Amino acid sequence: MALVSDIGSKPNKRTTFWRVLAQRVLLIPEAAVIVGLLVVGWAWGFPPVLGFLAFATMLAFGVRLGLMALAEQQLARGAYARASRLTRAALRLNPWSADALALQAQGLSQQGEDEAAEQVLRRAMTLYPDDRLLLSALASTVLAQGRVAEGWQLVRANDDLAVTTPVIAQQLAWYALHVEHDPSHARMLVQRTDLERLPVAVGLPLRATLVEAQIALGAHDDARQALAMIEQQLGLCVPAQQAELLYHLGQLHTALGENGSAYFRRSVERDPDGRYAQAAWRSAVNAGV
């Protein structure tokens, strides 16, 4: 039997259905337009003008998908100005696109513009409040600004998916390391994600977090083995992610008492306009002193 508090907190099924339906329409408004044209066409005997409108709608949908695909490629290469132009064009075709808004926020975040990225993500969350990926991205952006308590609340909202979602597991592991100062818990969270089966782009950031936990626990040999594995697979990542990982590799080698300047310099070379470029350059200079 449901408790009174449970009944009060559960959403009305009819309200949930209409909300989900509205979100689907916002995601792909072209589909709703085509359905409407088909209904009108059936009623009016499918005049040629409706066929033209349907073709134009499908063409706009294809163009929008192409713009987002190109924007994602440019972000991976660190071509932020070009990616921003492509994303803005996609948003002009559909201002409510969750994917385009996420890409826009990603581009801002990769350049270190976390406040602007947060504004974009909060707008996206008003449109898609149940989107876990948007919530995770928002949590990362808030944490990057040093608002740990607020970011932690957002991360905890995804805690039930931590075992199956590597990005959320990494956020929880970061909190365990840097706020709870519990590297054992951080290591456990990472190891629960089954690193061996994850794609390289997802698994390597988690391995870097695992290395940080191992260093904190004094397991330096394990940390060096994991670092070697990261370096072997680094070339499988896109340049922007390589820059981020190289910056962290420099920090981790420095924490092991080694010279990390080569990693910092490589980080700057991979993504000279990215969020880690200035910090990596300063670290390279300091390491060389």
XYZ file of C-alpha atoms in Angstrom, residues 4-266:
263
model
C 0.330 9.307 1.645
C 3.663 11.021 1.014
C 4.306 8.685 -1.925
C 0.961 9.494 -3.484
C 1.586 13.184 -3.156
C 5.031 12.978 -4.737
C 4.182 10.706 -7.663
C 3.480 12.559 -10.931
C 0.072 12.256 -12.505
C 0.296 9.701 -15.335
C -1.680 11.878 -17.725
C 0.522 14.907 -16.961
C 3.654 12.810 -17.456
C 2.384 11.522 -20.807
C 1.698 15.005 -22.150
C 4.996 16.311 -20.838
C 6.915 13.485 -22.506
C 4.971 14.017 -25.717
C 5.765 17.748 -25.656
C 9.467 16.974 -25.184
C 9.411 14.601 -28.154
C 7.835 17.299 -30.314
C 10.490 19.809 -29.229
C 13.239 17.320 -30.054
C 12.011 16.679 -33.605
C 9.411 19.327 -34.544
C 9.826 18.332 -38.189
C 8.063 15.045 -37.447
C 5.009 16.855 -36.094
C 4.960 19.121 -39.153
C 5.103 16.149 -41.521
C 2.302 14.376 -39.648
C 0.210 17.537 -39.862
C 0.889 17.835 -43.591
C -0.128 14.212 -44.110
C -3.398 14.780 -42.273
C -4.148 17.921 -44.276
C -3.045 16.217 -47.477
C -5.358 13.258 -46.841
C -8.260 15.652 -46.306
C -7.480 17.731 -49.421
C -6.416 15.040 -51.825
C -2.658 15.618 -51.477
C -2.141 18.745 -53.585
C 1.432 19.264 -54.953
C 2.131 22.180 -52.627
C 1.864 19.867 -49.603
C 4.376 17.484 -51.155
C 6.765 20.391 -51.617
C 6.289 21.480 -48.012
C 6.916 17.939 -46.762
C 10.103 17.721 -48.846
C 11.287 21.104 -47.526
C 10.621 19.976 -43.951
C 12.622 16.781 -44.407
C 15.410 18.763 -46.046
C 15.542 21.153 -43.076
C 15.745 18.170 -40.724
C 18.636 16.692 -42.709
C 20.448 20.020 -42.774
C 20.049 20.401 -39.015
C 21.470 16.931 -38.363
C 24.352 17.651 -40.718
C 25.144 20.933 -38.987
C 25.289 19.219 -35.581
C 27.483 16.406 -36.919
C 29.911 18.933 -38.398
C 29.863 20.980 -35.181
C 30.724 17.885 -33.156
C 33.664 17.149 -35.465
C 34.958 20.704 -35.155
C 34.696 20.571 -31.362
C 36.746 17.384 -31.331
C 39.467 19.176 -33.334
C 39.409 22.253 -31.119
C 38.026 24.518 -33.883
C 35.730 26.323 -31.472
C 34.755 29.356 -33.560
C 33.678 27.175 -36.479
C 31.820 24.783 -34.192
C 29.988 27.703 -32.584
C 28.806 29.017 -35.964
C 27.524 25.582 -36.961
C 25.733 25.076 -33.647
C 24.076 28.495 -33.819
C 22.835 27.660 -37.322
C 21.358 24.376 -36.048
C 19.666 26.213 -33.191
C 18.113 28.680 -35.621
C 16.431 25.710 -37.306
C 15.293 24.303 -33.949
C 15.893 26.487 -30.859
C 14.611 23.661 -28.607
C 17.035 20.942 -29.737
C 18.544 19.245 -26.683
C 21.458 17.918 -28.751
C 22.303 21.331 -30.199
C 22.062 23.023 -26.787
C 24.319 20.325 -25.295
C 26.840 20.881 -28.112
C 26.763 24.622 -27.532
C 27.403 24.108 -23.817
C 30.166 21.600 -24.563
C 31.963 24.087 -26.790
C 31.784 26.769 -24.119
C 32.946 24.360 -21.413
C 35.903 23.150 -23.495
C 37.069 26.755 -23.701
C 36.691 27.268 -19.944
C 33.583 29.470 -20.252
C 31.731 27.598 -17.539
C 29.272 30.329 -16.571
C 28.031 30.664 -20.149
C 27.840 26.870 -20.464
C 25.794 26.708 -17.275
C 23.258 29.214 -18.642
C 22.806 27.130 -21.793
C 22.408 23.907 -19.802
C 19.894 25.433 -17.397
C 17.828 26.560 -20.364
C 18.019 23.026 -21.755
C 16.992 21.586 -18.378
C 13.846 23.745 -18.339
C 12.891 22.089 -21.628
C 14.018 18.562 -20.695
C 13.991 18.292 -16.875
C 14.289 14.484 -16.935
C 17.360 14.295 -19.187
C 20.097 12.614 -17.117
C 22.897 13.502 -19.532
C 22.022 17.208 -19.379
C 21.876 17.002 -15.586
C 25.292 15.338 -15.496
C 26.760 18.018 -17.776
C 25.248 20.740 -15.583
C 26.771 19.133 -12.489
C 30.212 19.094 -14.144
C 29.891 22.756 -15.091
C 28.854 23.780 -11.579
C 31.702 21.760 -10.017
C 34.182 23.364 -12.424
C 33.192 26.762 -10.990
C 34.051 25.615 -7.475
C 30.441 25.408 -6.249
C 31.006 21.993 -4.728
C 27.901 21.744 -2.514
C 25.530 22.671 -5.339
C 27.340 20.448 -7.804
C 27.248 17.555 -5.370
C 23.477 17.862 -5.025
C 23.161 17.602 -8.799
C 25.492 14.599 -8.892
C 23.543 12.892 -6.102
C 20.380 13.274 -8.172
C 22.042 10.821 -10.573
C 23.417 8.566 -7.830
C 21.046 5.711 -8.656
C 22.687 5.417 -12.082
C 26.264 5.592 -10.840
C 26.928 1.892 -11.355
C 25.837 1.895 -14.993
C 26.796 5.417 -16.098
C 30.575 6.001 -16.245
C 30.341 9.804 -16.394
C 28.286 9.945 -13.208
C 30.562 7.405 -11.542
C 33.523 9.634 -12.335
C 31.808 12.644 -10.788
C 31.102 10.662 -7.636
C 34.701 9.418 -7.547
C 35.976 12.995 -7.933
C 33.832 14.044 -4.970
C 35.109 11.112 -2.910
C 38.705 12.127 -3.682
C 38.570 15.891 -3.313
C 35.777 16.526 -0.817
C 35.408 13.374 1.262
C 39.167 12.639 1.017
C 38.343 8.950 0.673
C 40.499 7.480 -2.145
C 39.384 3.932 -1.315
C 35.784 4.844 -2.052
C 36.857 6.634 -5.236
C 38.777 3.573 -6.406
C 35.792 1.336 -5.696
C 33.442 3.579 -7.685
C 35.737 3.515 -10.719
C 36.364 -0.216 -10.574
C 32.613 -0.918 -10.502
C 32.283 0.503 -14.031
C 34.041 -2.464 -15.718
C 36.780 -0.383 -17.332
C 37.916 -3.091 -19.745
C 34.627 -3.018 -21.656
C 34.213 0.743 -21.909
C 34.984 2.710 -25.089
C 38.399 4.399 -24.961
C 36.948 7.921 -24.884
C 34.925 7.023 -21.782
C 37.372 4.662 -20.104
C 40.552 6.762 -20.168
C 39.198 9.651 -18.032
C 38.037 7.054 -15.520
C 41.489 5.445 -15.539
C 43.036 8.845 -14.845
C 40.744 9.205 -11.832
C 41.711 5.702 -10.730
C 45.410 6.631 -10.954
C 44.795 9.654 -8.740
C 43.140 7.398 -6.162
C 45.978 4.882 -6.367
C 48.579 7.587 -5.787
C 46.644 8.840 -2.766
C 46.601 5.271 -1.419
C 50.334 4.847 -1.993
C 49.889 2.191 -4.702
C 52.485 3.798 -6.962
C 53.317 0.690 -8.999
C 49.655 0.188 -9.885
C 49.425 3.876 -10.751
C 52.399 3.657 -13.138
C 50.910 0.624 -14.872
C 47.615 2.436 -15.361
C 49.425 5.517 -16.654
C 51.256 3.412 -19.216
C 47.940 1.970 -20.402
C 46.458 5.465 -20.776
C 49.460 6.617 -22.820
C 49.200 3.579 -25.115
C 45.579 4.345 -25.963
C 45.834 8.137 -26.014
C 46.058 8.321 -29.790
C 42.591 6.773 -30.099
C 41.018 9.917 -28.601
C 40.173 13.114 -30.446
C 42.675 16.020 -30.094
C 40.595 18.001 -27.589
C 40.306 15.007 -25.260
C 43.974 14.190 -25.743
C 44.824 17.683 -24.500
C 42.717 17.216 -21.368
C 44.193 13.794 -20.635
C 47.758 14.971 -21.278
C 47.280 17.789 -18.776
C 46.104 15.311 -16.144
C 48.938 12.920 -17.028
C 51.395 15.730 -16.369
C 49.826 16.343 -12.983
C 49.843 12.627 -12.114
C 53.471 12.126 -13.106
C 54.364 15.190 -11.056
C 52.501 13.701 -8.075
C 54.673 10.578 -8.493
C 57.794 12.753 -8.213
C 58.511 12.687 -11.952
C 58.866 15.512 -14.476
C 55.534 16.123 -16.192
C 56.610 19.072 -18.374
C 56.564 17.049 -21.618
C 52.914 16.140 -21.050
C 51.968 19.735 -20.314
C 53.637 20.942 -23.516
C 51.919 18.266 -25.580
